[in-house]
PDB file of C-alpha atoms in Angstrom:
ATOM      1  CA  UNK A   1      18.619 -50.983 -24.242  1.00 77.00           C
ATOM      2  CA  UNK A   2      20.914 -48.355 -22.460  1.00 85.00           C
ATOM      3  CA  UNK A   3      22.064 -45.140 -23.687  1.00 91.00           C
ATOM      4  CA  UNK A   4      25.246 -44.046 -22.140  1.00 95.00           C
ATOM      5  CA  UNK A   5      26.584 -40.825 -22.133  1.00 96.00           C
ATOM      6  CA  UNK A   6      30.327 -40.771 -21.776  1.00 97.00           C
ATOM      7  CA  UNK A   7      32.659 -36.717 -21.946  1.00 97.00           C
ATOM      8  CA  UNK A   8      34.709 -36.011 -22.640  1.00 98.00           C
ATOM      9  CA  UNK A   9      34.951 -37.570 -26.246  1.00 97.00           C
ATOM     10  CA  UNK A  10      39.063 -36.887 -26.858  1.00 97.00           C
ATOM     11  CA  UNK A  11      41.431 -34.474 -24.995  1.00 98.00           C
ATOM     12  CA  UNK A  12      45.098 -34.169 -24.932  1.00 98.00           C
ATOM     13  CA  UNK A  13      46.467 -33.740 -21.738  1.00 97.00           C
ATOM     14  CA  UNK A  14      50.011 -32.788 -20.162  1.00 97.00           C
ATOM     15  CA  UNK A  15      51.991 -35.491 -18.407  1.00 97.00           C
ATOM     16  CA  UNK A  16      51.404 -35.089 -14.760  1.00 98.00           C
ATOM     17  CA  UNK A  17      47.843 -33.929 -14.849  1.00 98.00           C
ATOM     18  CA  UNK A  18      44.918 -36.205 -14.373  1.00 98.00           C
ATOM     19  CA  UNK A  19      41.445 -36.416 -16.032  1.00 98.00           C
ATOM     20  CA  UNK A  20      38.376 -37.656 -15.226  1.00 98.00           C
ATOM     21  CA  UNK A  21      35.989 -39.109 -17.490  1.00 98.00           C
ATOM     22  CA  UNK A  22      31.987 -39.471 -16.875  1.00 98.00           C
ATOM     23  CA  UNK A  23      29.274 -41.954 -17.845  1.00 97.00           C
ATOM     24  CA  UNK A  24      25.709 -41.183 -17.279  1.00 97.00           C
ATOM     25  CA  UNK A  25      23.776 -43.859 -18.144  1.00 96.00           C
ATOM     26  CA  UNK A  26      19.499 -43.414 -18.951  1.00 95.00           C
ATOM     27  CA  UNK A  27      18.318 -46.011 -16.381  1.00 93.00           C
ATOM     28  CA  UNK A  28      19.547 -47.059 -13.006  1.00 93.00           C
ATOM     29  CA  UNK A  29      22.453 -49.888 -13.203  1.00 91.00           C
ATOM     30  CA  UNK A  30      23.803 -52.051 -10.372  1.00 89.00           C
ATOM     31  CA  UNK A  31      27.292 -52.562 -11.967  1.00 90.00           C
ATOM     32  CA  UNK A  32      29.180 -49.886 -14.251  1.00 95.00           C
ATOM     33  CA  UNK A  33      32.530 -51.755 -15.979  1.00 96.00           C
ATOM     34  CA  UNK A  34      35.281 -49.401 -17.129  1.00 97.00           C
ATOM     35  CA  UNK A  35      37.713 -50.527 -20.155  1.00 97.00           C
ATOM     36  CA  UNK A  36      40.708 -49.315 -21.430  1.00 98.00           C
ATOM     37  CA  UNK A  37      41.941 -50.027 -24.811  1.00 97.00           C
ATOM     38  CA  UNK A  38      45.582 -49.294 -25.459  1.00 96.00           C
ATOM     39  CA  UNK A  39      45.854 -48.243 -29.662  1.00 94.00           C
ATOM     40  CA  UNK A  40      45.557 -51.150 -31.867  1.00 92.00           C
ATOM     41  CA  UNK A  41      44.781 -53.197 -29.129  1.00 95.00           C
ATOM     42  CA  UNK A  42      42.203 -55.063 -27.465  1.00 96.00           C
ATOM     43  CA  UNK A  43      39.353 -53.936 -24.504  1.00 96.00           C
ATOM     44  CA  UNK A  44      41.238 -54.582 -21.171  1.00 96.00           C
ATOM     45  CA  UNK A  45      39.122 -54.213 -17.841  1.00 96.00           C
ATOM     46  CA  UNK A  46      39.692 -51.646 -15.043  1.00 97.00           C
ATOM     47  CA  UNK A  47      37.753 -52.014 -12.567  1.00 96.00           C
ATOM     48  CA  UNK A  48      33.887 -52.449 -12.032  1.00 95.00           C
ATOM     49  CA  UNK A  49      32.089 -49.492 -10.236  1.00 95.00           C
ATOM     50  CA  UNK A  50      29.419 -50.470  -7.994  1.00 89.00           C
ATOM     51  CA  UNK A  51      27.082 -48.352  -6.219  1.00 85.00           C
ATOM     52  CA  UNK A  52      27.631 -47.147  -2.373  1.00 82.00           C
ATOM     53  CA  UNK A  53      31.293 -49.800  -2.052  1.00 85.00           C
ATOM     54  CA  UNK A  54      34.684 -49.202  -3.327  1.00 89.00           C
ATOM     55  CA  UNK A  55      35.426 -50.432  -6.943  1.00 94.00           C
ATOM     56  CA  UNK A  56      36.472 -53.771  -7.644  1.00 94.00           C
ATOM     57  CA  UNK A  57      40.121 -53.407  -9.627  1.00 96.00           C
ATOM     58  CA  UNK A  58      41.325 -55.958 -12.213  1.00 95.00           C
ATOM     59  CA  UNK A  59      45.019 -57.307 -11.525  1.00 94.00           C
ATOM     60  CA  UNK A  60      47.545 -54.703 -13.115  1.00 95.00           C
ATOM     61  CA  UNK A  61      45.547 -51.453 -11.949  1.00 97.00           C
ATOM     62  CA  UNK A  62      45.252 -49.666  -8.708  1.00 97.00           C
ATOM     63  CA  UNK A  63      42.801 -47.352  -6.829  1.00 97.00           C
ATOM     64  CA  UNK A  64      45.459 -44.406  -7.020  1.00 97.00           C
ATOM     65  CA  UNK A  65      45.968 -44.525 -10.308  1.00 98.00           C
ATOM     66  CA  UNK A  66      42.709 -45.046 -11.600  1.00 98.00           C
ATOM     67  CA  UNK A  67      40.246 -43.685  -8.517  1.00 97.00           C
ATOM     68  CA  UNK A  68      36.034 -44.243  -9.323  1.00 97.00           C
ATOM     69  CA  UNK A  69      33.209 -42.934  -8.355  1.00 95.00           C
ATOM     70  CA  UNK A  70      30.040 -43.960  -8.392  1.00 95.00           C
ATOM     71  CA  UNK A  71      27.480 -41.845  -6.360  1.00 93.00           C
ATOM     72  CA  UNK A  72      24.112 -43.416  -7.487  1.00 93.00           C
ATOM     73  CA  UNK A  73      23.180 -45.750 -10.112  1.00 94.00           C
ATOM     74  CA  UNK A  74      23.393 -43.812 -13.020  1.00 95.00           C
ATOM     75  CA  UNK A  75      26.297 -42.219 -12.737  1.00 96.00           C
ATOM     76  CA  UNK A  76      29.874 -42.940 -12.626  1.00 97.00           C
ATOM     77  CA  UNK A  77      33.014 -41.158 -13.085  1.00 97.00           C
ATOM     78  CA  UNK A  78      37.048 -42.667 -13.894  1.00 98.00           C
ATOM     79  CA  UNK A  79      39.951 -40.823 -13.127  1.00 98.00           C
ATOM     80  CA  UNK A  80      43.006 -41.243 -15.004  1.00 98.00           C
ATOM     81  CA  UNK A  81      45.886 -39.751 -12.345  1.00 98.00           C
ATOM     82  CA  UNK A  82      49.641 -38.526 -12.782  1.00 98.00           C
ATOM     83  CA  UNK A  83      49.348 -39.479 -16.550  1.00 98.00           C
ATOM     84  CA  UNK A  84      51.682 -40.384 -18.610  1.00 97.00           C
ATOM     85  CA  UNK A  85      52.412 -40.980 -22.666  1.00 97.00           C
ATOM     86  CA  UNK A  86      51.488 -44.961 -21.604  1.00 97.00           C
ATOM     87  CA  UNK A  87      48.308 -43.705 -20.346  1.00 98.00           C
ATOM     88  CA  UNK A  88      47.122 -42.225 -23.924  1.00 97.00           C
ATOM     89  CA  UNK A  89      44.463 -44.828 -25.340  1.00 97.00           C
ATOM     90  CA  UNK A  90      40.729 -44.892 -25.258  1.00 97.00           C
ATOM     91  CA  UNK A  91      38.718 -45.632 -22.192  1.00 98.00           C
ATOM     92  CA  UNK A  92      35.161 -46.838 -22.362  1.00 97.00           C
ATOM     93  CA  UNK A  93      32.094 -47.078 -19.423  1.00 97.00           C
ATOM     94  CA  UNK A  94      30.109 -50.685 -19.854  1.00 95.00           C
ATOM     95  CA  UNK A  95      26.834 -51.210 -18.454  1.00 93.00           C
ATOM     96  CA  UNK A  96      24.526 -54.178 -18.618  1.00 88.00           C
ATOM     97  CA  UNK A  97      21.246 -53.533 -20.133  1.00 84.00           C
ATOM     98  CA  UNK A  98      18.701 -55.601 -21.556  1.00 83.00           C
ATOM     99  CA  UNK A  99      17.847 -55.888 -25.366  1.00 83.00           C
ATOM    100  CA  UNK A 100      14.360 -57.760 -25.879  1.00 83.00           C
ATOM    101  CA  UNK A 101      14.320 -60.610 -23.454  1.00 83.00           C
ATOM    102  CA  UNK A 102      18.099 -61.100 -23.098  1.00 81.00           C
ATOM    103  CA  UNK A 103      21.092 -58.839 -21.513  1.00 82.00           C
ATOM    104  CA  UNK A 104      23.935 -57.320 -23.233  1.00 86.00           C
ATOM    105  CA  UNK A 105      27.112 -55.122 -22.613  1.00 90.00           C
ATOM    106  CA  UNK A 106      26.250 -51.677 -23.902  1.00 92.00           C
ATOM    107  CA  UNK A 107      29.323 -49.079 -24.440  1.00 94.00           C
ATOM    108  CA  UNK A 108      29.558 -45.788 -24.267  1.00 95.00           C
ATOM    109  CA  UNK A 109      31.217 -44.020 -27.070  1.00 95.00           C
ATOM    110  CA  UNK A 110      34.340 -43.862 -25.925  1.00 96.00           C
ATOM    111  CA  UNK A 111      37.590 -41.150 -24.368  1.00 97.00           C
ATOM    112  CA  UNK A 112      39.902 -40.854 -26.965  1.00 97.00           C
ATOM    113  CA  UNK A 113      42.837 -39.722 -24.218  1.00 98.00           C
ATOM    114  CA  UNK A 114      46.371 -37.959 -25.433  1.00 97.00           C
ATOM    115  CA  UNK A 115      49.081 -38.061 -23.224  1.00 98.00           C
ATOM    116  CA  UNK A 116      51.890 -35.637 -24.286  1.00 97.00           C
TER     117      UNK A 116
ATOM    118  CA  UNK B 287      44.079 -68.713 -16.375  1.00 48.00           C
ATOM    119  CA  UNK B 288      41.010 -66.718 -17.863  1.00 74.00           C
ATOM    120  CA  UNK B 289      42.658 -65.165 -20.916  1.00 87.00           C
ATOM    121  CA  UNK B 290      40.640 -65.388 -24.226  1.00 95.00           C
ATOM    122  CA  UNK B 291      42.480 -66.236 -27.214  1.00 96.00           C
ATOM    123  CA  UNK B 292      41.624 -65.233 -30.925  1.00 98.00           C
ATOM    124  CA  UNK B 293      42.679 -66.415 -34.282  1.00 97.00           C
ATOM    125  CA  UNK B 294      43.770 -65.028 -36.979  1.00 98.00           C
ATOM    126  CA  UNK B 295      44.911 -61.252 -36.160  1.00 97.00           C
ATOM    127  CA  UNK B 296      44.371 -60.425 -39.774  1.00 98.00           C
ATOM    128  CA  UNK B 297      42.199 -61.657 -42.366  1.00 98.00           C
ATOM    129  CA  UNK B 298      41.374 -60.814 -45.537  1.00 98.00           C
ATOM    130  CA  UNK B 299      38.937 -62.049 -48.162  1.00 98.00           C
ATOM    131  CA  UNK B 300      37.871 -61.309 -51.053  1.00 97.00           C
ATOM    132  CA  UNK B 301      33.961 -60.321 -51.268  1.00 97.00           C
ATOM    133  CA  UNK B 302      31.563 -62.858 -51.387  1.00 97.00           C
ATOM    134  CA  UNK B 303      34.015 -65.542 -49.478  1.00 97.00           C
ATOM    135  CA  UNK B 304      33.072 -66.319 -46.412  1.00 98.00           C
ATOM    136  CA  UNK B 305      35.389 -65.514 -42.893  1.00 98.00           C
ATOM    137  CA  UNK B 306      35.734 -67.317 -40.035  1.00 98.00           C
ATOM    138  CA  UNK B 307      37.354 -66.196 -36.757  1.00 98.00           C
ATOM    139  CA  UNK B 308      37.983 -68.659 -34.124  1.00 98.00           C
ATOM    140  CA  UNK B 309      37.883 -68.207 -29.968  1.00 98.00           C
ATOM    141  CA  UNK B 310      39.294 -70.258 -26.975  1.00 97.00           C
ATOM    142  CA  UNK B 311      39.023 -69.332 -23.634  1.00 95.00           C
ATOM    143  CA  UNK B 312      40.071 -71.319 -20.198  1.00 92.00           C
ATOM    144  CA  UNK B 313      37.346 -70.652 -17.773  1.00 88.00           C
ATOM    145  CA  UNK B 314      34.878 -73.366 -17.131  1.00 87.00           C
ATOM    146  CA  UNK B 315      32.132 -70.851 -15.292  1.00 87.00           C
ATOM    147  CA  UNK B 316      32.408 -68.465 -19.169  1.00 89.00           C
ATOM    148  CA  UNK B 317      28.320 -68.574 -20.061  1.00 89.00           C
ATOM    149  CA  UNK B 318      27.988 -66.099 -22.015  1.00 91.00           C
ATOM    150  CA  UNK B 319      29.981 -65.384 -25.448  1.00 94.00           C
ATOM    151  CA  UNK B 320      29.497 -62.636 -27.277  1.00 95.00           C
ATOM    152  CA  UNK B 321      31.258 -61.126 -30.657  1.00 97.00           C
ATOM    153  CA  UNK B 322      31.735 -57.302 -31.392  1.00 96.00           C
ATOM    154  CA  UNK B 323      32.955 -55.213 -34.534  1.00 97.00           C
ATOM    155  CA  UNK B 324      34.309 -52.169 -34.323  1.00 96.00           C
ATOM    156  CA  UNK B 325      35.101 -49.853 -36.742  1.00 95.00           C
ATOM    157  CA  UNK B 326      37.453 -47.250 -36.781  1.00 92.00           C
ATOM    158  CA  UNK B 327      37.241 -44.692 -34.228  1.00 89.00           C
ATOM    159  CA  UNK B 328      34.066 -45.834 -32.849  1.00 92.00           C
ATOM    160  CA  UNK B 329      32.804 -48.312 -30.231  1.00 93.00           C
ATOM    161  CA  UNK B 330      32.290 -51.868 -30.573  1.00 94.00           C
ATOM    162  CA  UNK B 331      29.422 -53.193 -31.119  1.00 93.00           C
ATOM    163  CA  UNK B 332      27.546 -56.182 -30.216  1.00 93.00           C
ATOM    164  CA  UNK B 333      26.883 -58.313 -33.587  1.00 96.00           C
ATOM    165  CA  UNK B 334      25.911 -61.429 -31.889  1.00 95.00           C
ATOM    166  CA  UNK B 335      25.947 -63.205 -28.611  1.00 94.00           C
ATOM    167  CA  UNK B 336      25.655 -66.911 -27.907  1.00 93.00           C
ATOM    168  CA  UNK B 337      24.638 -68.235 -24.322  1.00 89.00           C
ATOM    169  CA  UNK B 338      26.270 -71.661 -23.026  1.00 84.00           C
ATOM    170  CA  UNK B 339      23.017 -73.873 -23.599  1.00 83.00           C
ATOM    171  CA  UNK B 340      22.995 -73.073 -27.476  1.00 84.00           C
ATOM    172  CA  UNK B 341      25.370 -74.836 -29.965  1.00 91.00           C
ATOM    173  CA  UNK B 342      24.933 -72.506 -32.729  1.00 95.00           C
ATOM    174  CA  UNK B 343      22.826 -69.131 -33.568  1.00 94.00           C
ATOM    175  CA  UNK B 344      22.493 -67.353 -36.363  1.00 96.00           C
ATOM    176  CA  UNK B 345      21.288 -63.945 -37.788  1.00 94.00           C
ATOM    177  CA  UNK B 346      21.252 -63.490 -41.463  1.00 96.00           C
ATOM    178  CA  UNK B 347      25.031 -63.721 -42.369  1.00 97.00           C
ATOM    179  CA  UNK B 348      26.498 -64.633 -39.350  1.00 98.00           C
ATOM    180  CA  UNK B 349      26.333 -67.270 -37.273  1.00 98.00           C
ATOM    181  CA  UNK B 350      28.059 -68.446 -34.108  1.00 97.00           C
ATOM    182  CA  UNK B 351      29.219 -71.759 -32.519  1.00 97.00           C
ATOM    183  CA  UNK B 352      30.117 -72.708 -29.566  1.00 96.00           C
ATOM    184  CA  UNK B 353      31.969 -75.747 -28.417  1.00 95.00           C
ATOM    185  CA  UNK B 354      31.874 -75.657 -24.191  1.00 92.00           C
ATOM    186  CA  UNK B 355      33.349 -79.112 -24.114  1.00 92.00           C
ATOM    187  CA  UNK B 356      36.638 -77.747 -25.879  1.00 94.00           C
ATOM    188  CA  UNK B 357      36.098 -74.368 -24.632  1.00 94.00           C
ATOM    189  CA  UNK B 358      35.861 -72.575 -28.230  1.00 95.00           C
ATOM    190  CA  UNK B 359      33.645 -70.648 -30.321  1.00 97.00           C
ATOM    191  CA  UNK B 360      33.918 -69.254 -33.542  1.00 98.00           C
ATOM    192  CA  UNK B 361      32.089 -66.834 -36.148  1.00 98.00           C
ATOM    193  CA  UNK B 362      31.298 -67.151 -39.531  1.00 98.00           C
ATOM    194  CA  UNK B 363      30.342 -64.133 -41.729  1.00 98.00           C
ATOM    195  CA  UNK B 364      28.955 -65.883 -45.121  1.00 97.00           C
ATOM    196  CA  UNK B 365      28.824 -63.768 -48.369  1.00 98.00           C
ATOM    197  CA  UNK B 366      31.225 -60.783 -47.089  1.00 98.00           C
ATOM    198  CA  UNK B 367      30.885 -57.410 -48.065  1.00 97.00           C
ATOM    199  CA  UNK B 368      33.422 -54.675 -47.999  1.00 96.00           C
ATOM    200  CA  UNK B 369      31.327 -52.940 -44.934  1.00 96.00           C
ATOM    201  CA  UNK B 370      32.125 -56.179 -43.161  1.00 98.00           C
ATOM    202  CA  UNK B 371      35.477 -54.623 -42.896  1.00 98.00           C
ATOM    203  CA  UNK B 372      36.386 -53.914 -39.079  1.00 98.00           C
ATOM    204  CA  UNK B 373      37.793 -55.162 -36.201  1.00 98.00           C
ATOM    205  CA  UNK B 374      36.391 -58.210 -34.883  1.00 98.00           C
ATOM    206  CA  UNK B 375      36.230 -58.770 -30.661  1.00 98.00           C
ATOM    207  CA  UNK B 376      35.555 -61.890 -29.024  1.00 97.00           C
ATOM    208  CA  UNK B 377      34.439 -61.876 -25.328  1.00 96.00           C
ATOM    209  CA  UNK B 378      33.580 -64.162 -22.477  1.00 94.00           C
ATOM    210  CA  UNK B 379      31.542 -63.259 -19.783  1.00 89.00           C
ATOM    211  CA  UNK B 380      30.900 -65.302 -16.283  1.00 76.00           C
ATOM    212  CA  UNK B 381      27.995 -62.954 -15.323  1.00 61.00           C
ATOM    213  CA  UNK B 382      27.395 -59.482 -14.653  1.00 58.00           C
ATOM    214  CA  UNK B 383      28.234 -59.012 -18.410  1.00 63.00           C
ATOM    215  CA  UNK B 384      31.936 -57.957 -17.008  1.00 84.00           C
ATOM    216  CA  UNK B 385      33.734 -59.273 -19.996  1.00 91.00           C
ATOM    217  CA  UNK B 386      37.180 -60.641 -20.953  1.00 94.00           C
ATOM    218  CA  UNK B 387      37.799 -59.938 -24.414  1.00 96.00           C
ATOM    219  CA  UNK B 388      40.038 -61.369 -27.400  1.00 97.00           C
ATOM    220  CA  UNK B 389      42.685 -59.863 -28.698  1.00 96.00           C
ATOM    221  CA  UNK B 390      40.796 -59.030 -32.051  1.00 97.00           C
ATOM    222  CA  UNK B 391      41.137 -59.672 -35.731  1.00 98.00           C
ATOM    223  CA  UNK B 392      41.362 -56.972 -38.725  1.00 98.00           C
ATOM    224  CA  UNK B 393      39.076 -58.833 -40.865  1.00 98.00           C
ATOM    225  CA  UNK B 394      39.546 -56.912 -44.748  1.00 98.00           C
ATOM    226  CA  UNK B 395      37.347 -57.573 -47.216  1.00 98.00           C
ATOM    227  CA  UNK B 396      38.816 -56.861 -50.643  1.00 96.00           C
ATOM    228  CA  UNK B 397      36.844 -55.880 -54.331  1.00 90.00           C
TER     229      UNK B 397
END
């Protein structure tokens, strides 16, 4: 399996600021997937983070907005930029780690962010 | 399009009935299907996954099926229990394990 580590767990933020948000994972990952799920809602993909390239953005969210890094394989970080009150939900890291002889999604626990 | 669709929202049971929650999905390359439950203010986690050359799987109280030729898949949790009480995630994955999800269900499990 893969532990992740993912800070900070919750902050509340002013509109205008940005944060950034970082997964450390315990073993080396090719791809890093970050999610976003908007209260009561469902997981919604940002952007995949892979090692030494730019990150690979889902339709509906830009590199500005949301700007990655990844400097080695066990490590990544998400920025959240210029926030807003639409920006408050909780963003989660995803890696893909194996559990026996199969591969699952493993999550981190989660950025509970408040936009006010 | 590659949008995964979930049925019902809400659901609730009473204990000891079973609940079944229902997937569809588009994409013709989706291989990999797996369901999470998440409880309140934590992250989801897997319960089971089911892999595109497997009709059905189960473990203990749940099972999965999987219907590629009409592109659903649904879970069934037999003798519920109040802890079953969450919310329920479908997902489709292509590879990579970078995921498409449902749009959830609240399943409730009354006494």
């Amino acid at each position: 399996s893969a532990v992740i580590s993912q800070k900070p767990s919750r902050d509340i933020c002013q509109r205008g600021t940005s944060l950034t948000i970082q997964c450390q994972v315990d073993s080396q990952v090719t791809m890093m997937f970050w999610y976003r799920q908007q209260p009561g809602q469902s997981l919604t993909l940002i952007a995949t983070a892979n090692q030494g390239s730019e990150a690979t953005y889902e339709s509906g969210f830009v590199i500005d907005k949301f700007p990655i890094s990844r400097p080695n394989l066990t490590f990544s970080t998400l920025t959240v930029s210029n926030m807003s009150p639409e920006d408050s939900s909780i963003y989660l890291c995803s890696v893909e780690g194996w559990r026996g002889l199969n591969t699952e999604a493993f999550f981190g626990q989660g950025t509970r962010l408040t936009v006010v | 399009g590659e949008n995964v669709e979930q049925h019902p929202s809400t659901l609730s049971v009473q204990e000891g009935d079973s609940a079944v929650i229902k997937c569809t999905y588009s994409d013709s390359a989706s291989n990999y299907f797996p369901w999470y439950k998440q409880e309140l203010g934590k992250r989801p986690q897997l319960i089971i996954d089911i892999r595109s050359n497997v009709g059905e799987k189960k473990d203990q109280r749940i099972a999965v099926t999987l219907n590629k030729t009409a592109k659903h898949f649904s879970l069934h949790i037999t003798e519920t229990q109040p802890e079953d009480s969450a919310v329920y995630f479908c997902a489709r994955g292509g590879g990579g394990n970078k995921l498409t999800f449902g749009t959830g269900t609240q399943l409730k499990v009354e006494l």
